[in-house]
PDB file of C-alpha atoms in Angstrom:
ATOM      1  CA  GLY A   1      -0.062  -0.077   0.044  1.00 54.00           C
ATOM      2  CA  GLN A   2       0.700   3.587   0.044  1.00 60.00           C
ATOM      3  CA  GLN A   3       3.476   5.093   2.335  1.00 76.00           C
ATOM      4  CA  LEU A   4       4.621   7.875   4.218  1.00 89.00           C
ATOM      5  CA  ASN A   5       8.050   8.563   5.289  1.00 93.00           C
ATOM      6  CA  GLN A   6       7.700  11.575   7.693  1.00 95.00           C
ATOM      7  CA  SER A   7      10.663  13.213   8.981  1.00 96.00           C
ATOM      8  CA  PRO A   8      12.070  14.080  12.009  1.00 96.00           C
ATOM      9  CA  GLN A   9      10.988  11.298  13.824  1.00 95.00           C
ATOM     10  CA  SER A  10      11.665  13.469  17.227  1.00 95.00           C
ATOM     11  CA  MET A  11      12.590  16.903  17.478  1.00 96.00           C
ATOM     12  CA  PHE A  12      14.115  19.027  21.193  1.00 96.00           C
ATOM     13  CA  ILE A  13      13.879  22.432  20.672  1.00 95.00           C
ATOM     14  CA  GLN A  14      13.833  25.887  22.941  1.00 96.00           C
ATOM     15  CA  GLU A  15      10.675  28.007  23.159  1.00 97.00           C
ATOM     16  CA  GLY A  16      10.989  30.726  20.342  1.00 97.00           C
ATOM     17  CA  GLU A  17      12.984  28.060  17.966  1.00 97.00           C
ATOM     18  CA  ASP A  18      11.093  27.661  14.471  1.00 97.00           C
ATOM     19  CA  VAL A  19      10.260  23.605  13.352  1.00 96.00           C
ATOM     20  CA  SER A  20      10.234  22.265  10.415  1.00 97.00           C
ATOM     21  CA  MET A  21       9.307  18.671   9.789  1.00 97.00           C
ATOM     22  CA  ASN A  22       8.132  17.008   6.385  1.00 96.00           C
ATOM     23  CA  CYS A  23       6.989  14.465   4.722  1.00 97.00           C
ATOM     24  CA  THR A  24       7.617  12.233   1.110  1.00 96.00           C
ATOM     25  CA  SER A  25       5.726   9.581  -0.529  1.00 93.00           C
ATOM     26  CA  SER A  26       6.066   7.095  -3.528  1.00 89.00           C
ATOM     27  CA  SER A  27       2.929   7.931  -4.528  1.00 87.00           C
ATOM     28  CA  ILE A  28       1.210  10.662  -5.473  1.00 89.00           C
ATOM     29  CA  PHE A  29      -1.720  12.645  -3.414  1.00 89.00           C
ATOM     30  CA  ASN A  30      -4.005  14.583  -4.845  1.00 87.00           C
ATOM     31  CA  THR A  31      -4.824  16.115  -0.870  1.00 90.00           C
ATOM     32  CA  TRP A  32      -2.194  16.326   1.750  1.00 93.00           C
ATOM     33  CA  LEU A  33      -3.127  17.280   5.568  1.00 94.00           C
ATOM     34  CA  TRP A  34      -1.538  17.974   8.736  1.00 96.00           C
ATOM     35  CA  TYR A  35      -2.425  16.553  12.279  1.00 97.00           C
ATOM     36  CA  LYS A  36      -1.760  17.586  15.583  1.00 97.00           C
ATOM     37  CA  GLN A  37      -1.920  14.965  18.652  1.00 97.00           C
ATOM     38  CA  ASP A  38      -2.080  16.596  21.784  1.00 95.00           C
ATOM     39  CA  PRO A  39      -1.152  14.262  24.779  1.00 90.00           C
ATOM     40  CA  GLY A  40      -4.145  11.549  25.902  1.00 90.00           C
ATOM     41  CA  GLU A  41      -5.987  12.879  22.917  1.00 94.00           C
ATOM     42  CA  GLY A  42      -7.070  11.969  19.461  1.00 96.00           C
ATOM     43  CA  PRO A  43      -5.223  14.040  16.300  1.00 96.00           C
ATOM     44  CA  VAL A  44      -6.398  17.243  15.138  1.00 96.00           C
ATOM     45  CA  LEU A  45      -6.512  18.710  11.484  1.00 94.00           C
ATOM     46  CA  LEU A  46      -3.856  22.287  11.442  1.00 95.00           C
ATOM     47  CA  ILE A  47      -3.875  22.740   7.638  1.00 95.00           C
ATOM     48  CA  ALA A  48      -5.107  21.122   4.967  1.00 92.00           C
ATOM     49  CA  LEU A  49      -3.634  21.260   0.988  1.00 93.00           C
ATOM     50  CA  TYR A  50      -5.438  21.195  -2.360  1.00 90.00           C
ATOM     51  CA  LYS A  51      -3.135  22.478  -5.084  1.00 92.00           C
ATOM     52  CA  ALA A  52       0.322  21.405  -5.750  1.00 93.00           C
ATOM     53  CA  GLY A  53       2.935  24.228  -5.294  1.00 94.00           C
ATOM     54  CA  GLU A  54      -0.097  25.589  -2.776  1.00 93.00           C
ATOM     55  CA  LEU A  55       1.401  27.336   0.344  1.00 95.00           C
ATOM     56  CA  THR A  56      -0.871  27.996   3.025  1.00 94.00           C
ATOM     57  CA  SER A  57      -1.021  29.639   6.925  1.00 95.00           C
ATOM     58  CA  ASN A  58      -2.626  28.813   9.940  1.00 93.00           C
ATOM     59  CA  GLY A  59      -1.394  31.484  12.547  1.00 95.00           C
ATOM     60  CA  ARG A  60       2.476  30.588  12.881  1.00 97.00           C
ATOM     61  CA  LEU A  61       2.092  27.319  11.080  1.00 97.00           C
ATOM     62  CA  THR A  62       3.172  27.144   7.470  1.00 97.00           C
ATOM     63  CA  ALA A  63       2.002  24.309   5.095  1.00 97.00           C
ATOM     64  CA  GLN A  64       3.255  23.589   1.490  1.00 96.00           C
ATOM     65  CA  PHE A  65       2.230  20.832  -1.004  1.00 95.00           C
ATOM     66  CA  GLY A  66       5.340  19.920  -3.430  1.00 94.00           C
ATOM     67  CA  ILE A  67       4.936  20.456  -7.539  1.00 94.00           C
ATOM     68  CA  THR A  68       5.415  16.627  -7.659  1.00 92.00           C
ATOM     69  CA  ARG A  69       1.981  15.774  -5.320  1.00 91.00           C
ATOM     70  CA  LYS A  70       4.660  13.450  -3.576  1.00 93.00           C
ATOM     71  CA  ASP A  71       6.003  15.497  -0.644  1.00 95.00           C
ATOM     72  CA  SER A  72       4.678  18.378   1.848  1.00 97.00           C
ATOM     73  CA  PHE A  73       6.316  20.244   5.018  1.00 97.00           C
ATOM     74  CA  LEU A  74       5.162  21.786   7.666  1.00 98.00           C
ATOM     75  CA  ASN A  75       6.895  25.034   9.128  1.00 97.00           C
ATOM     76  CA  ILE A  76       6.302  26.514  12.690  1.00 97.00           C
ATOM     77  CA  SER A  77       8.069  29.165  13.687  1.00 97.00           C
ATOM     78  CA  ALA A  78       8.716  30.767  17.438  1.00 97.00           C
ATOM     79  CA  SER A  79       7.329  27.666  19.053  1.00 97.00           C
ATOM     80  CA  ILE A  80       5.817  27.736  22.549  1.00 96.00           C
ATOM     81  CA  PRO A  81       5.195  25.191  25.255  1.00 94.00           C
ATOM     82  CA  SER A  82       1.872  24.310  23.999  1.00 95.00           C
ATOM     83  CA  ASP A  83       3.135  23.178  20.283  1.00 96.00           C
ATOM     84  CA  VAL A  84       4.529  20.053  22.033  1.00 96.00           C
ATOM     85  CA  GLY A  85       2.673  16.892  20.778  1.00 96.00           C
ATOM     86  CA  ILE A  86       2.631  14.373  17.713  1.00 96.00           C
ATOM     87  CA  TYR A  87       2.519  15.946  14.393  1.00 97.00           C
ATOM     88  CA  PHE A  88       1.391  13.720  11.578  1.00 96.00           C
ATOM     89  CA  CYS A  89       1.334  14.232   7.893  1.00 96.00           C
ATOM     90  CA  ALA A  90      -1.767  12.458   5.634  1.00 94.00           C
ATOM     91  CA  GLY A  91      -2.188  11.949   1.918  1.00 91.00           C
ATOM     92  CA  GLN A  92      -5.478  11.574   0.752  1.00 86.00           C
ATOM     93  CA  GLY A  93      -5.424   9.850  -2.983  1.00 77.00           C
ATOM     94  CA  GLY A  94      -8.794  10.932  -4.138  1.00 59.00           C
ATOM     95  CA  TYR A  95      -9.797  14.745  -5.099  1.00 55.00           C
ATOM     96  CA  ALA A  96     -11.697  16.584  -2.317  1.00 51.00           C
ATOM     97  CA  GLY A  97     -15.554  16.026  -3.333  1.00 52.00           C
ATOM     98  CA  GLY A  98     -14.860  12.837  -4.598  1.00 52.00           C
ATOM     99  CA  THR A  99     -15.247   9.097  -3.666  1.00 51.00           C
ATOM    100  CA  SER A 100     -12.288   8.188  -2.037  1.00 53.00           C
ATOM    101  CA  TYR A 101     -14.370   8.552   1.202  1.00 52.00           C
ATOM    102  CA  GLY A 102     -11.841  10.443   3.406  1.00 60.00           C
ATOM    103  CA  LYS A 103      -9.237   7.402   3.300  1.00 76.00           C
ATOM    104  CA  LEU A 104      -6.051   8.734   4.605  1.00 87.00           C
ATOM    105  CA  THR A 105      -2.823   7.536   4.856  1.00 89.00           C
ATOM    106  CA  PHE A 106      -0.813   8.915   7.740  1.00 93.00           C
ATOM    107  CA  GLY A 107       3.078   9.691   8.381  1.00 94.00           C
ATOM    108  CA  GLN A 108       4.783   8.027  10.944  1.00 94.00           C
ATOM    109  CA  GLY A 109       4.525  11.463  13.615  1.00 95.00           C
ATOM    110  CA  THR A 110       7.138  13.641  14.503  1.00 96.00           C
ATOM    111  CA  ILE A 111       7.233  14.167  18.609  1.00 96.00           C
ATOM    112  CA  LEU A 112       7.838  17.666  19.253  1.00 97.00           C
ATOM    113  CA  THR A 113       9.407  18.644  22.491  1.00 96.00           C
ATOM    114  CA  VAL A 114       9.458  22.253  23.518  1.00 95.00           C
ATOM    115  CA  HIS A 115      11.508  23.210  26.411  1.00 92.00           C
ATOM    116  CA  PRO A 116      10.561  26.948  27.951  1.00 88.00           C
TER     117      PRO A 116
ATOM    118  CA  ASN B   1     -20.559  19.397  22.142  1.00 65.00           C
ATOM    119  CA  ALA B   2     -19.765  15.716  22.631  1.00 78.00           C
ATOM    120  CA  GLY B   3     -18.168  15.376  19.016  1.00 94.00           C
ATOM    121  CA  VAL B   4     -16.922  11.308  18.837  1.00 97.00           C
ATOM    122  CA  THR B   5     -17.330   9.377  21.586  1.00 97.00           C
ATOM    123  CA  GLN B   6     -15.338   6.492  22.576  1.00 97.00           C
ATOM    124  CA  THR B   7     -15.953   3.753  25.088  1.00 97.00           C
ATOM    125  CA  PRO B   8     -13.723   1.762  27.046  1.00 97.00           C
ATOM    126  CA  LYS B   9     -11.156   4.747  27.221  1.00 96.00           C
ATOM    127  CA  PHE B  10      -8.881   1.864  28.988  1.00 97.00           C
ATOM    128  CA  GLN B  11      -9.431  -1.928  29.304  1.00 97.00           C
ATOM    129  CA  VAL B  12      -7.024  -5.008  29.352  1.00 97.00           C
ATOM    130  CA  LEU B  13      -7.781  -8.508  27.885  1.00 97.00           C
ATOM    131  CA  LYS B  14      -6.307 -12.079  28.408  1.00 97.00           C
ATOM    132  CA  THR B  15      -4.903 -13.868  25.292  1.00 98.00           C
ATOM    133  CA  GLY B  16      -8.053 -14.977  23.263  1.00 97.00           C
ATOM    134  CA  GLN B  17     -10.862 -13.027  24.864  1.00 97.00           C
ATOM    135  CA  SER B  18     -13.291 -10.846  23.205  1.00 97.00           C
ATOM    136  CA  MET B  19     -14.730  -7.443  23.477  1.00 97.00           C
ATOM    137  CA  THR B  20     -16.100  -4.740  21.474  1.00 98.00           C
ATOM    138  CA  LEU B  21     -15.747  -0.676  21.518  1.00 98.00           C
ATOM    139  CA  GLN B  22     -17.921   1.576  20.882  1.00 98.00           C
ATOM    140  CA  CYS B  23     -18.170   4.705  19.109  1.00 98.00           C
ATOM    141  CA  ALA B  24     -20.489   7.200  18.771  1.00 98.00           C
ATOM    142  CA  GLN B  25     -20.708  10.468  16.930  1.00 97.00           C
ATOM    143  CA  ASP B  26     -23.279  13.391  17.360  1.00 96.00           C
ATOM    144  CA  MET B  27     -22.558  15.803  13.891  1.00 94.00           C
ATOM    145  CA  ASN B  28     -24.289  13.761  11.539  1.00 93.00           C
ATOM    146  CA  HIS B  29     -21.313  12.626   9.842  1.00 92.00           C
ATOM    147  CA  ASN B  30     -21.980  10.190   6.777  1.00 91.00           C
ATOM    148  CA  SER B  31     -18.394   8.278   7.283  1.00 91.00           C
ATOM    149  CA  MET B  32     -16.913   6.722  10.305  1.00 94.00           C
ATOM    150  CA  TYR B  33     -13.798   4.989  10.717  1.00 94.00           C
ATOM    151  CA  TRP B  34     -11.535   2.510  13.018  1.00 97.00           C
ATOM    152  CA  TYR B  35      -7.621   3.055  13.367  1.00 96.00           C
ATOM    153  CA  ARG B  36      -4.984   1.688  15.511  1.00 97.00           C
ATOM    154  CA  GLN B  37      -1.939   3.309  16.595  1.00 96.00           C
ATOM    155  CA  ASP B  38       1.399   2.417  17.210  1.00 93.00           C
ATOM    156  CA  PRO B  39       4.921   3.685  18.198  1.00 87.00           C
ATOM    157  CA  GLY B  40       6.779   4.737  15.358  1.00 83.00           C
ATOM    158  CA  MET B  41       4.201   3.206  12.761  1.00 86.00           C
ATOM    159  CA  GLY B  42       1.693   6.340  12.569  1.00 89.00           C
ATOM    160  CA  LEU B  43      -1.845   5.841  12.595  1.00 93.00           C
ATOM    161  CA  ARG B  44      -3.324   2.385  10.784  1.00 94.00           C
ATOM    162  CA  LEU B  45      -6.951   2.450   8.989  1.00 93.00           C
ATOM    163  CA  ILE B  46      -8.558  -1.110  10.148  1.00 96.00           C
ATOM    164  CA  TYR B  47     -12.187  -0.755   8.609  1.00 95.00           C
ATOM    165  CA  TYR B  48     -14.301   2.253   7.234  1.00 92.00           C
ATOM    166  CA  SER B  49     -17.763   3.240   6.830  1.00 93.00           C
ATOM    167  CA  ALA B  50     -18.286   5.349   4.100  1.00 88.00           C
ATOM    168  CA  SER B  51     -22.095   5.321   4.711  1.00 88.00           C
ATOM    169  CA  GLU B  52     -24.741   4.230   6.849  1.00 91.00           C
ATOM    170  CA  GLY B  53     -25.434   0.291   5.598  1.00 90.00           C
ATOM    171  CA  THR B  54     -21.577  -0.157   4.086  1.00 91.00           C
ATOM    172  CA  THR B  55     -18.418  -1.181   5.484  1.00 94.00           C
ATOM    173  CA  ASP B  56     -15.364  -1.706   4.225  1.00 92.00           C
ATOM    174  CA  LYS B  57     -11.404  -3.110   5.015  1.00 93.00           C
ATOM    175  CA  GLY B  58      -8.533  -0.841   5.614  1.00 91.00           C
ATOM    176  CA  GLU B  59      -5.106  -1.901   5.695  1.00 90.00           C
ATOM    177  CA  VAL B  60      -5.219  -4.023   8.312  1.00 95.00           C
ATOM    178  CA  PRO B  61      -8.411  -5.789   8.940  1.00 96.00           C
ATOM    179  CA  ASN B  62      -7.422  -9.176  10.036  1.00 96.00           C
ATOM    180  CA  GLY B  63      -8.361 -10.001  13.705  1.00 96.00           C
ATOM    181  CA  TYR B  64     -11.530  -7.526  13.595  1.00 98.00           C
ATOM    182  CA  ASN B  65     -15.107  -7.028  12.664  1.00 97.00           C
ATOM    183  CA  VAL B  66     -17.150  -3.903  12.766  1.00 98.00           C
ATOM    184  CA  SER B  67     -20.646  -2.959  12.713  1.00 97.00           C
ATOM    185  CA  ARG B  68     -22.188   0.368  11.349  1.00 96.00           C
ATOM    186  CA  LEU B  69     -25.095   0.017  14.043  1.00 90.00           C
ATOM    187  CA  ASN B  70     -26.965   3.331  11.995  1.00 95.00           C
ATOM    188  CA  LYS B  71     -25.627   6.173  11.407  1.00 95.00           C
ATOM    189  CA  ARG B  72     -24.631   7.824  14.804  1.00 97.00           C
ATOM    190  CA  GLU B  73     -22.633   4.488  15.946  1.00 97.00           C
ATOM    191  CA  PHE B  74     -19.600   2.232  14.713  1.00 98.00           C
ATOM    192  CA  SER B  75     -18.498  -0.246  16.762  1.00 98.00           C
ATOM    193  CA  LEU B  76     -15.041  -2.499  16.548  1.00 98.00           C
ATOM    194  CA  ARG B  77     -14.990  -5.832  17.410  1.00 98.00           C
ATOM    195  CA  LEU B  78     -12.062  -8.565  18.880  1.00 97.00           C
ATOM    196  CA  GLU B  79     -12.943 -12.259  18.519  1.00 93.00           C
ATOM    197  CA  SER B  80     -10.198 -13.576  20.349  1.00 96.00           C
ATOM    198  CA  ALA B  81      -7.536 -10.932  21.391  1.00 96.00           C
ATOM    199  CA  ALA B  82      -3.306 -11.405  20.595  1.00 97.00           C
ATOM    200  CA  PRO B  83      -0.714  -9.491  22.117  1.00 97.00           C
ATOM    201  CA  SER B  84      -0.194  -8.240  18.746  1.00 96.00           C
ATOM    202  CA  GLN B  85      -3.623  -6.354  19.408  1.00 97.00           C
ATOM    203  CA  THR B  86      -2.317  -4.302  22.018  1.00 97.00           C
ATOM    204  CA  SER B  87      -2.852  -0.498  20.988  1.00 97.00           C
ATOM    205  CA  VAL B  88      -4.554   2.725  21.351  1.00 97.00           C
ATOM    206  CA  TYR B  89      -7.744   2.687  18.545  1.00 98.00           C
ATOM    207  CA  PHE B  90      -9.184   5.343  17.795  1.00 98.00           C
ATOM    208  CA  CYS B  91     -12.756   6.060  15.940  1.00 98.00           C
ATOM    209  CA  ALA B  92     -13.309   8.861  13.548  1.00 95.00           C
ATOM    210  CA  SER B  93     -15.594  10.439  11.369  1.00 94.00           C
ATOM    211  CA  SER B  94     -15.796  12.900   8.353  1.00 90.00           C
ATOM    212  CA  GLU B  95     -18.946  14.044   6.491  1.00 86.00           C
ATOM    213  CA  GLY B  96     -18.564  12.149   3.836  1.00 71.00           C
ATOM    214  CA  VAL B  97     -18.524  11.281  -0.242  1.00 58.00           C
ATOM    215  CA  LEU B  98     -20.165  14.780  -1.011  1.00 55.00           C
ATOM    216  CA  ARG B  99     -17.662  17.460   1.436  1.00 61.00           C
ATOM    217  CA  ASN B 100     -14.750  15.056   1.226  1.00 67.00           C
ATOM    218  CA  THR B 101     -12.417  17.493   2.322  1.00 76.00           C
ATOM    219  CA  GLY B 102     -10.049  14.684   3.741  1.00 77.00           C
ATOM    220  CA  GLU B 103     -10.863  16.607   7.714  1.00 88.00           C
ATOM    221  CA  LEU B 104     -11.168  13.340  10.243  1.00 91.00           C
ATOM    222  CA  PHE B 105     -13.024  14.000  13.612  1.00 94.00           C
ATOM    223  CA  PHE B 106     -11.165  11.946  16.176  1.00 96.00           C
ATOM    224  CA  GLY B 107     -12.546  10.434  19.416  1.00 97.00           C
ATOM    225  CA  GLU B 108     -10.035  10.708  22.576  1.00 96.00           C
ATOM    226  CA  GLY B 109      -8.762   7.118  22.042  1.00 97.00           C
ATOM    227  CA  SER B 110      -9.437   3.433  23.965  1.00 97.00           C
ATOM    228  CA  ARG B 111      -6.127   2.289  25.021  1.00 97.00           C
ATOM    229  CA  LEU B 112      -6.214  -1.609  24.714  1.00 97.00           C
ATOM    230  CA  THR B 113      -3.515  -4.158  26.493  1.00 97.00           C
ATOM    231  CA  VAL B 114      -3.472  -7.762  25.524  1.00 97.00           C
ATOM    232  CA  LEU B 115      -1.794  -9.897  28.049  1.00 96.00           C
TER     233      LEU B 115
END
């Protein structure tokens, strides 16, 4: 099946630093998404990308959908302690509004630790 | 506003025992999913239900069965639990085919340990 390689697996940073993580795939995806999982909770959607080359921001978060449709990255600027958690990339092969039923392929996750 | 509710939150089983994880959503979503989360493996799809009355296998369905009881509820059953099924299980829902944005709404998870 489709696989996503997400890196790095973990990051330990100081508060205020910027963070960058990325996801690559051997398959093409038509939608890329980034989710965050707080400790003891389920993942929550941060950013969704629907077009190759699209660059989208959500506050201190910026994500891009790679031109090849096989990769995506997420940047977090000026990290704060509440950024702690696991970040997952996810790819969807179907088009928005299509019939893929939201079946997502998830990356392995990046564990982010922020030291005050 | 409850969203997606899973029960139980924690469960310990012995090898060979059976159990059912319950999931309910109050967002009037059409599609529902069961994922398992294991360290270093991300989230893997076990089964999903695109709409009421339909269910399909995901990436790792062996050892599991599901029932879409109605539009709100989607249960996951382990008939004969094995230690390899020790994991955190997440139920999720989405609006479904007509508005397939890729956004899933997850429950808080059910941590299952099989001894």
